[in-house]
CSV table of C-alpha atoms in Angstrom, one decimal:
chain,number,residue,atom,x,y,z
A,1,MET,CA,24.6,-1.8,-15.7
A,2,HIS,CA,25.7,1.5,-16.1
A,3,CYS,CA,29.2,2.5,-16.3
A,4,PRO,CA,30.4,4.8,-13.3
A,5,SER,CA,31.4,7.7,-15.4
A,6,CYS,CA,27.9,7.6,-16.8
A,7,LEU,CA,26.3,7.8,-13.2
A,8,GLU,CA,28.9,10.7,-12.3
A,9,ALA,CA,27.9,12.5,-15.6
A,10,ALA,CA,24.3,12.5,-14.4
A,11,VAL,CA,24.7,13.3,-10.8
A,12,HIS,CA,27.0,16.4,-12.1
A,13,LEU,CA,24.2,17.3,-14.7
A,14,ARG,CA,21.8,17.1,-11.9
A,15,SER,CA,23.6,19.6,-9.7
A,16,LEU,CA,23.8,21.9,-12.6
A,17,LEU,CA,20.4,21.8,-14.0
A,18,GLY,CA,18.0,20.5,-11.2
A,19,ALA,CA,15.6,17.8,-11.2
A,20,GLY,CA,13.4,19.0,-14.1
A,21,GLY,CA,13.0,19.8,-17.9
A,22,LEU,CA,15.8,18.7,-20.1
A,23,ALA,CA,17.8,17.1,-17.1
A,24,ALA,CA,14.9,14.7,-15.9
A,25,THR,CA,14.9,13.6,-19.6
A,26,LEU,CA,18.2,12.7,-19.7
A,27,PHE,CA,18.4,11.0,-16.4
A,28,ALA,CA,15.5,8.6,-17.8
A,29,LEU,CA,17.6,7.8,-20.7
A,30,LEU,CA,20.6,6.9,-18.5
A,31,GLY,CA,18.1,5.1,-16.0
A,32,VAL,CA,19.2,7.6,-13.1
A,33,ALA,CA,16.2,8.9,-11.0
A,34,PRO,CA,16.5,12.5,-9.9
A,35,VAL,CA,16.4,13.5,-6.4
A,36,THR,CA,13.5,16.4,-5.6
A,37,GLY,CA,13.8,18.7,-2.7
A,38,ARG,CA,17.1,20.0,-1.0
A,39,GLY,CA,19.1,16.7,-1.0
A,40,ARG,CA,22.0,16.6,-3.4
A,41,GLY,CA,24.7,13.9,-4.3
A,42,ALA,CA,23.8,10.4,-5.5
A,43,PRO,CA,20.0,9.8,-6.1
A,44,ALA,CA,18.3,8.2,-3.0
A,45,ARG,CA,16.6,4.6,-4.1
A,46,ALA,CA,13.1,4.8,-4.0
A,47,ILE,CA,10.8,2.0,-3.1
A,48,ASP,CA,6.8,2.3,-3.7
A,49,VAL,CA,5.1,0.3,-1.1
A,50,HIS,CA,1.6,1.3,-2.5
A,51,ALA,CA,1.5,0.3,-6.2
A,52,HIS,CA,-1.6,-1.8,-7.7
A,53,PHE,CA,-1.0,-4.8,-9.9
A,54,PHE,CA,-4.0,-6.3,-12.1
A,55,PRO,CA,-2.8,-9.8,-13.5
A,56,GLU,CA,-4.4,-10.2,-16.8
A,57,GLY,CA,-5.4,-13.8,-15.4
A,58,PHE,CA,-7.1,-12.0,-12.6
A,59,LEU,CA,-9.2,-9.7,-14.9
A,60,LYS,CA,-10.2,-12.7,-17.1
A,61,ASP,CA,-11.6,-14.6,-14.5
A,62,LEU,CA,-13.4,-11.6,-13.0
A,63,ALA,CA,-15.1,-11.1,-16.6
A,64,GLU,CA,-15.9,-14.7,-16.9
A,65,ALA,CA,-16.9,-16.1,-14.1
A,66,GLY,CA,-18.5,-13.0,-12.4
A,67,SER,CA,-17.7,-10.0,-10.1
A,68,PRO,CA,-19.0,-8.3,-7.3
A,69,PRO,CA,-21.3,-5.5,-8.4
A,70,THR,CA,-19.0,-2.8,-7.5
A,71,PHE,CA,-16.4,-3.7,-9.4
A,72,GLN,CA,-17.6,-5.1,-13.1
A,73,VAL,CA,-14.9,-5.9,-15.5
A,74,ASP,CA,-15.4,-5.4,-19.5
A,75,LEU,CA,-12.9,-7.2,-21.6
A,76,SER,CA,-15.0,-6.8,-24.8
A,77,ASP,CA,-12.2,-4.5,-26.1
A,78,PRO,CA,-9.0,-6.0,-25.4
A,79,ALA,CA,-7.0,-3.0,-25.9
A,80,ARG,CA,-9.3,-1.2,-23.5
A,81,PRO,CA,-10.2,-3.1,-20.6
A,82,ALA,CA,-13.0,-1.2,-18.5
A,83,VAL,CA,-14.2,-1.4,-15.4
A,84,ARG,CA,-17.5,-0.1,-13.9
A,85,ARG,CA,-17.6,1.0,-10.0
A,86,GLY,CA,-21.2,1.7,-9.2
A,87,SER,CA,-22.4,5.1,-11.1
A,88,SER,CA,-18.7,5.6,-12.4
A,89,GLY,CA,-16.2,3.9,-14.7
A,90,PHE,CA,-12.7,3.8,-16.0
A,91,THR,CA,-10.4,2.3,-18.6
A,92,LEU,CA,-7.2,0.1,-17.0
A,93,ASP,CA,-4.1,1.5,-17.9
A,94,PRO,CA,-2.1,-1.3,-19.4
A,95,THR,CA,0.7,-0.7,-16.9
A,96,TYR,CA,-1.3,-2.3,-14.3
A,97,TRP,CA,-0.4,-5.8,-16.0
A,98,ASP,CA,2.4,-5.2,-18.6
A,99,LEU,CA,5.6,-5.2,-16.8
A,100,ASP,CA,7.9,-3.6,-19.6
A,101,LYS,CA,5.8,-0.5,-19.9
A,102,ARG,CA,5.1,-0.5,-15.9
A,103,ILE,CA,9.0,-0.5,-15.6
A,104,GLN,CA,9.2,2.4,-18.3
A,105,ARG,CA,6.8,4.2,-16.3
A,106,MET,CA,8.8,3.4,-12.7
A,107,ASN,CA,12.1,4.9,-14.7
A,108,GLU,CA,10.3,8.0,-15.3
A,109,GLN,CA,9.0,8.3,-11.7
A,110,GLY,CA,12.5,7.7,-10.7
A,111,VAL,CA,11.1,4.5,-8.7
A,112,GLN,CA,13.7,1.5,-8.8
A,113,LEU,CA,11.1,-0.9,-6.9
A,114,GLN,CA,7.5,-1.7,-6.4
A,115,ALA,CA,5.6,-3.8,-3.7
A,116,LEU,CA,3.1,-5.2,-5.8
A,117,SER,CA,-0.4,-5.0,-4.3
A,118,LEU,CA,-3.8,-6.1,-5.7
A,119,THR,CA,-6.6,-3.6,-4.9
A,120,LEU,CA,-10.4,-3.3,-5.0
A,121,PRO,CA,-12.0,-6.1,-5.3
A,122,MET,CA,-9.6,-8.0,-3.8
A,123,VAL,CA,-10.7,-11.7,-3.3
A,124,HIS,CA,-12.6,-12.0,0.1
A,125,TRP,CA,-15.9,-11.1,-1.7
A,126,ALA,CA,-16.3,-14.3,-3.1
A,127,THR,CA,-16.9,-17.9,-1.8
A,128,PRO,CA,-13.9,-19.1,-0.2
A,129,GLU,CA,-13.0,-21.7,-2.9
A,130,ARG,CA,-13.1,-19.2,-5.5
A,131,GLY,CA,-11.5,-16.6,-3.3
A,132,ALA,CA,-8.6,-19.1,-2.8
A,133,ARG,CA,-8.4,-19.4,-6.6
A,134,LEU,CA,-8.3,-15.8,-7.2
A,135,ALA,CA,-5.7,-15.5,-4.8
A,136,ARG,CA,-3.5,-18.1,-6.7
A,137,ILE,CA,-3.6,-16.4,-9.7
A,138,VAL,CA,-2.9,-13.1,-8.4
A,139,ASN,CA,0.0,-14.4,-6.2
A,140,ASP,CA,1.4,-16.6,-9.0
A,141,ALA,CA,1.5,-13.4,-11.3
A,142,MET,CA,3.6,-11.7,-8.7
A,143,LEU,CA,5.9,-14.5,-8.4
A,144,ALA,CA,6.3,-14.5,-12.3
A,145,ALA,CA,7.0,-10.6,-12.0
A,146,HIS,CA,9.7,-11.1,-9.3
A,147,THR,CA,11.3,-14.1,-11.3
A,148,ALA,CA,11.3,-11.8,-14.3
A,149,TYR,CA,12.5,-8.7,-12.8
A,150,PRO,CA,13.9,-9.8,-9.2
A,151,ASP,CA,15.3,-6.1,-8.7
A,152,ARG,CA,12.0,-4.4,-9.8
A,153,PHE,CA,9.3,-6.1,-8.1
A,154,VAL,CA,8.3,-7.9,-5.1
A,155,GLY,CA,5.0,-9.1,-3.6
A,156,CYS,CA,2.2,-8.7,-1.1
A,157,VAL,CA,0.6,-11.9,-0.8
A,158,VAL,CA,-3.1,-12.0,-1.5
A,159,LEU,CA,-5.0,-14.1,1.2
A,160,PRO,CA,-8.6,-15.5,0.9
A,161,LEU,CA,-9.4,-14.0,4.5
A,162,GLN,CA,-12.9,-15.0,4.5
A,163,ASP,CA,-11.7,-18.3,5.2
A,164,PRO,CA,-8.6,-18.2,7.6
A,165,ALA,CA,-8.0,-21.7,7.1
A,166,LEU,CA,-7.6,-21.3,3.5
A,167,ALA,CA,-5.7,-17.9,4.1
A,168,LEU,CA,-3.0,-19.6,6.2
A,169,GLN,CA,-2.9,-22.4,3.5
A,170,GLU,CA,-2.0,-19.8,0.8
A,171,LEU,CA,0.3,-17.9,3.0
A,172,ASN,CA,2.5,-20.7,3.7
A,173,ARG,CA,2.4,-22.0,0.0
A,174,MET,CA,4.0,-18.6,-0.9
A,175,ALA,CA,6.3,-18.2,2.1
A,176,GLY,CA,10.1,-18.4,1.6
A,177,GLY,CA,12.0,-17.3,-1.4
A,178,THR,CA,12.3,-13.6,-1.9
A,179,ALA,CA,9.3,-12.8,-4.0
A,180,PHE,CA,6.9,-12.0,-1.2
A,181,ARG,CA,7.8,-9.3,1.4
A,182,GLY,CA,4.5,-8.2,2.5
A,183,ALA,CA,0.9,-9.6,3.4
A,184,TYR,CA,-2.1,-7.3,1.9
A,185,PHE,CA,-5.1,-7.1,4.1
A,186,PRO,CA,-8.4,-5.4,3.5
A,187,THR,CA,-9.6,-2.9,6.1
A,188,ASN,CA,-12.7,-5.2,6.6
A,189,ILE,CA,-13.6,-8.6,5.8
A,190,ASN,CA,-17.0,-8.4,4.6
A,191,GLY,CA,-18.1,-5.8,7.2
A,192,LYS,CA,-16.1,-7.6,10.1
A,193,GLU,CA,-13.0,-6.3,11.7
A,194,ILE,CA,-9.6,-7.2,11.4
A,195,SER,CA,-9.4,-7.7,14.9
A,196,GLU,CA,-11.1,-11.0,15.0
A,197,PRO,CA,-9.6,-13.4,16.6
A,198,SER,CA,-10.2,-16.1,14.0
A,199,LEU,CA,-7.2,-14.1,12.0
A,200,PHE,CA,-4.6,-14.3,15.0
A,201,PRO,CA,-3.2,-17.3,13.5
A,202,ILE,CA,-2.4,-15.6,10.2
A,203,TYR,CA,-1.0,-12.4,12.2
A,204,GLU,CA,1.3,-14.8,14.1
A,205,ARG,CA,2.5,-16.4,10.8
A,206,CYS,CA,3.2,-13.0,9.5
A,207,GLN,CA,4.9,-12.1,12.6
A,208,GLU,CA,7.3,-15.5,12.5
A,209,LEU,CA,7.8,-14.8,8.5
A,210,GLY,CA,8.8,-11.0,9.5
A,211,LEU,CA,6.0,-10.1,6.8
A,212,PRO,CA,4.5,-6.6,7.5
A,213,VAL,CA,0.7,-6.6,7.0
A,214,LEU,CA,-0.2,-3.8,4.7
A,215,LEU,CA,-3.7,-2.4,4.6
A,216,HIS,CA,-6.0,-0.9,2.1
A,217,PRO,CA,-9.6,0.3,2.1
A,218,VAL,CA,-12.5,-1.6,0.9
A,219,SER,CA,-16.2,-1.5,1.5
A,220,VAL,CA,-15.8,1.7,3.6
A,221,ILE,CA,-17.9,2.5,6.4
A,222,GLY,CA,-20.9,4.9,6.1
A,223,SER,CA,-21.1,4.4,2.3
A,224,GLU,CA,-24.6,5.1,1.8
A,225,ARG,CA,-23.9,8.6,2.8
A,226,LEU,CA,-20.7,9.0,0.9
A,227,GLN,CA,-21.9,8.2,-2.8
A,228,PRO,CA,-22.0,11.9,-3.9
A,229,TYR,CA,-18.8,13.9,-4.9
A,230,TYR,CA,-16.7,10.4,-4.8
A,231,LEU,CA,-16.7,11.0,-1.2
A,232,ASN,CA,-16.7,6.9,-0.8
A,233,ASN,CA,-12.9,7.4,-2.2
A,234,LEU,CA,-12.0,11.0,-0.8
A,235,LEU,CA,-13.1,10.2,2.7
A,236,GLY,CA,-14.3,6.8,2.8
A,237,ASN,CA,-11.1,5.2,2.3
A,238,PRO,CA,-9.1,6.8,5.0
A,239,PHE,CA,-11.7,6.6,7.3
A,240,ASP,CA,-11.8,3.1,7.2
A,241,THR,CA,-8.2,2.8,7.4
A,242,THR,CA,-8.6,4.7,10.6
A,243,VAL,CA,-11.3,2.4,12.0
A,244,ALA,CA,-8.9,-0.7,11.3
A,245,ALA,CA,-6.2,0.7,12.9
A,246,ALA,CA,-8.3,1.5,16.0
A,247,ASN,CA,-9.5,-2.0,16.0
A,248,LEU,CA,-6.0,-3.2,15.9
A,249,VAL,CA,-5.1,-1.7,19.0
A,250,PHE,CA,-8.3,-1.9,20.8
A,251,GLY,CA,-8.8,-5.5,19.6
A,252,GLY,CA,-5.3,-6.6,21.2
A,253,VAL,CA,-3.6,-7.4,17.7
A,254,MET,CA,-0.9,-5.1,18.4
A,255,ASP,CA,-0.3,-6.1,21.9
A,256,ARG,CA,-0.6,-9.9,21.2
A,257,PHE,CA,2.0,-9.5,18.2
A,258,PRO,CA,4.5,-7.1,19.1
A,259,ARG,CA,6.7,-7.8,16.3
A,260,LEU,CA,4.2,-7.6,13.7
A,261,ASN,CA,4.4,-4.5,11.6
A,262,VAL,CA,1.4,-2.7,9.8
A,263,VAL,CA,1.5,-0.3,7.2
A,264,LEU,CA,-1.6,2.1,7.1
A,265,PRO,CA,-2.1,3.6,3.6
A,266,HIS,CA,-3.3,7.4,2.6
A,267,ALA,CA,-0.8,8.8,5.6
A,268,GLY,CA,-2.8,6.8,8.2
A,269,GLY,CA,-6.0,8.3,7.4
A,270,ALA,CA,-7.5,10.3,10.4
A,271,LEU,CA,-5.4,8.4,12.6
A,272,PRO,CA,-2.7,10.9,13.4
A,273,MET,CA,-5.2,13.7,14.0
A,274,LEU,CA,-7.4,11.7,16.2
A,275,TRP,CA,-5.1,9.7,18.6
A,276,GLY,CA,-5.8,12.2,21.4
A,277,ARG,CA,-9.3,11.7,20.9
A,278,LEU,CA,-9.0,7.8,21.1
A,279,GLN,CA,-6.7,8.1,24.1
A,280,HIS,CA,-9.0,10.4,26.0
A,281,GLY,CA,-11.6,7.7,25.4
A,282,GLN,CA,-9.4,5.2,26.9
A,283,GLN,CA,-9.2,7.3,30.2
A,284,VAL,CA,-13.0,8.0,30.3
A,285,ARG,CA,-15.0,5.7,28.3
A,286,PRO,CA,-15.6,2.1,29.9
A,287,GLU,CA,-16.1,0.5,26.2
A,288,ALA,CA,-12.4,1.7,25.5
A,289,ARG,CA,-10.6,1.4,28.9
A,290,GLY,CA,-8.3,-1.6,29.6
A,291,ARG,CA,-8.5,-2.6,26.0
A,292,ALA,CA,-5.2,-1.8,25.1
A,293,GLN,CA,-2.2,-2.2,27.3
A,294,HIS,CA,-0.6,1.4,26.7
A,295,PRO,CA,-2.0,4.9,26.0
A,296,PHE,CA,-2.9,5.1,22.3
A,297,PHE,CA,-0.1,7.4,21.5
A,298,ASP,CA,2.4,4.6,22.4
A,299,TYR,CA,0.9,2.6,19.3
A,300,LEU,CA,1.4,5.3,16.8
A,301,ARG,CA,4.9,4.4,15.9
A,302,ARG,CA,3.9,0.5,16.0
A,303,PHE,CA,2.5,1.4,12.7
A,304,HIS,CA,4.1,2.7,9.3
A,305,TYR,CA,2.5,5.3,7.2
A,306,ASP,CA,2.8,6.0,3.4
A,307,THR,CA,3.0,9.6,2.1
A,308,ILE,CA,-0.1,9.7,0.0
A,309,GLY,CA,-1.4,12.6,2.2
A,310,HIS,CA,-1.8,15.2,-1.0
A,311,ALA,CA,-0.7,18.1,1.0
A,312,PRO,CA,3.1,18.6,2.2
A,313,GLN,CA,1.6,20.3,5.5
A,314,VAL,CA,-0.4,16.9,6.2
A,315,VAL,CA,2.8,14.6,5.5
A,316,ARG,CA,5.3,16.7,7.3
A,317,TYR,CA,3.0,16.9,10.2
A,318,LEU,CA,2.9,13.2,10.0
A,319,VAL,CA,6.7,13.0,10.0
A,320,ASP,CA,7.0,15.3,13.0
A,321,LEU,CA,4.5,12.9,14.7
A,322,VAL,CA,5.8,9.5,14.2
A,323,GLY,CA,9.3,10.1,13.0
A,324,SER,CA,10.9,9.9,9.4
A,325,ASP,CA,11.6,6.5,10.1
A,326,ARG,CA,8.1,5.5,10.3
A,327,VAL,CA,7.0,6.8,6.7
A,328,VAL,CA,7.4,5.0,3.6
A,329,LEU,CA,6.9,6.1,0.1
A,330,GLY,CA,3.9,5.3,-1.7
A,331,SER,CA,2.1,6.3,-5.0
A,332,ASP,CA,-1.3,4.4,-5.2
A,333,TYR,CA,-0.2,3.4,-8.5
A,334,CYS,CA,-1.7,4.0,-11.0
A,335,PHE,CA,-5.1,5.6,-10.0
A,336,ASP,CA,-5.9,9.5,-10.3
A,337,MET,CA,-6.1,9.5,-6.6
A,338,GLY,CA,-2.6,8.8,-6.6
A,339,TYR,CA,1.0,10.6,-7.3
A,340,PRO,CA,2.2,10.4,-10.9
A,341,GLN,CA,5.5,11.6,-9.6
A,342,PRO,CA,5.5,10.1,-6.0
A,343,ARG,CA,9.2,11.4,-5.0
A,344,GLU,CA,7.7,15.2,-5.4
A,345,MET,CA,6.1,15.1,-2.3
A,346,VAL,CA,9.1,13.9,-0.2
A,347,GLY,CA,11.1,16.7,-1.6
A,348,GLN,CA,8.2,19.4,-0.5
A,349,LEU,CA,8.7,18.5,3.3
A,350,GLY,CA,11.8,20.5,4.0
A,351,LEU,CA,13.6,17.3,5.5
A,352,SER,CA,17.2,16.6,5.3
A,353,ALA,CA,18.9,14.6,2.7
A,354,LYS,CA,19.4,11.6,5.3
A,355,GLU,CA,15.6,11.9,6.0
A,356,GLN,CA,14.6,11.9,2.7
A,357,ALA,CA,16.4,8.8,1.9
A,358,LYS,CA,14.9,6.8,4.5
A,359,ILE,CA,11.3,7.8,3.2
A,360,PHE,CA,12.3,7.3,-0.4
A,361,GLY,CA,13.6,3.7,0.1
A,362,GLY,CA,15.6,3.3,3.4
A,363,ASN,CA,12.5,2.4,5.6
A,364,ALA,CA,10.9,0.2,3.1
A,365,ALA,CA,14.0,-1.7,2.6
A,366,THR,CA,14.2,-2.7,6.2
A,367,LEU,CA,10.3,-3.2,6.6
A,368,LEU,CA,10.5,-5.3,3.4
A,369,GLY,CA,13.5,-7.2,4.5
A,370,LEU,CA,15.4,-6.5,1.1
């Protein structure tokens, strides 16, 4: 606990020196996050809803029991675990699994809480039995992280969605308590859309539990044409999010489960720009007509969107389109395609202090039931 006088001094210092340089260093020492942008006063609480987590047990299982060709793990150097993805590779940052180092990084970012999530390769590529085992490994590690640091970490439950019955079993195993505040879904399951009726019992249970569904791209559409220039990520990830969101609308998921919240990564991909085209298709194309109960625009506010748009003009357009109450802070922690300082984007949007506070953490606190 910090004494009130220390916090007051930090806030006063910020008002004198701003959020960077010496002030930022002093804030980090005091455990106080600086506010960027025009807002002044007490620092707004920041909750990162797009923060990836690789438990050591998960990586060890992939290295020893085998992994998909698109995500090969090498643990021959324990100090520098490495991953090979196609023709590219990278060394894993220890803050993916070391919680103490992760908290230090979060303090430097001014992030008070992360909603932990697995990322590629997730678990749906494996056999149902192994996928369920991998899910248990990750979920148990998230539970341990929350138990150790309940004010810093909550989890987004990982499910073996290739077998809906096993997925529902794992969801029920982790339900209740304070650790898990969302469910993490790939944008497709081995090429099948997430609007498949076989998944409806999982959506129904998430709705009952008040758990939002957070999406993340995998096995992106058109991958054979997106190999050059890292386009599988630069374009493929946001495109696959857009396809998944459209399927949730046209496939009836959003109508069937009216209280289900869905979070779209990467600022919603192309959806904020293409909703008009999708709505026009509802009017003129028999394939799309009558598939959803409302015009497509009406569904935009059924989704939440993270801030990872990589340009303030893009994110400001998103805020103007869907409202500041539907946008949540995200970093894509800690990949190079994410934000080293996720708060900075919000400070560049020209929003009021009240709107900034919503995006920093207010919206996420409501969404995650914190």
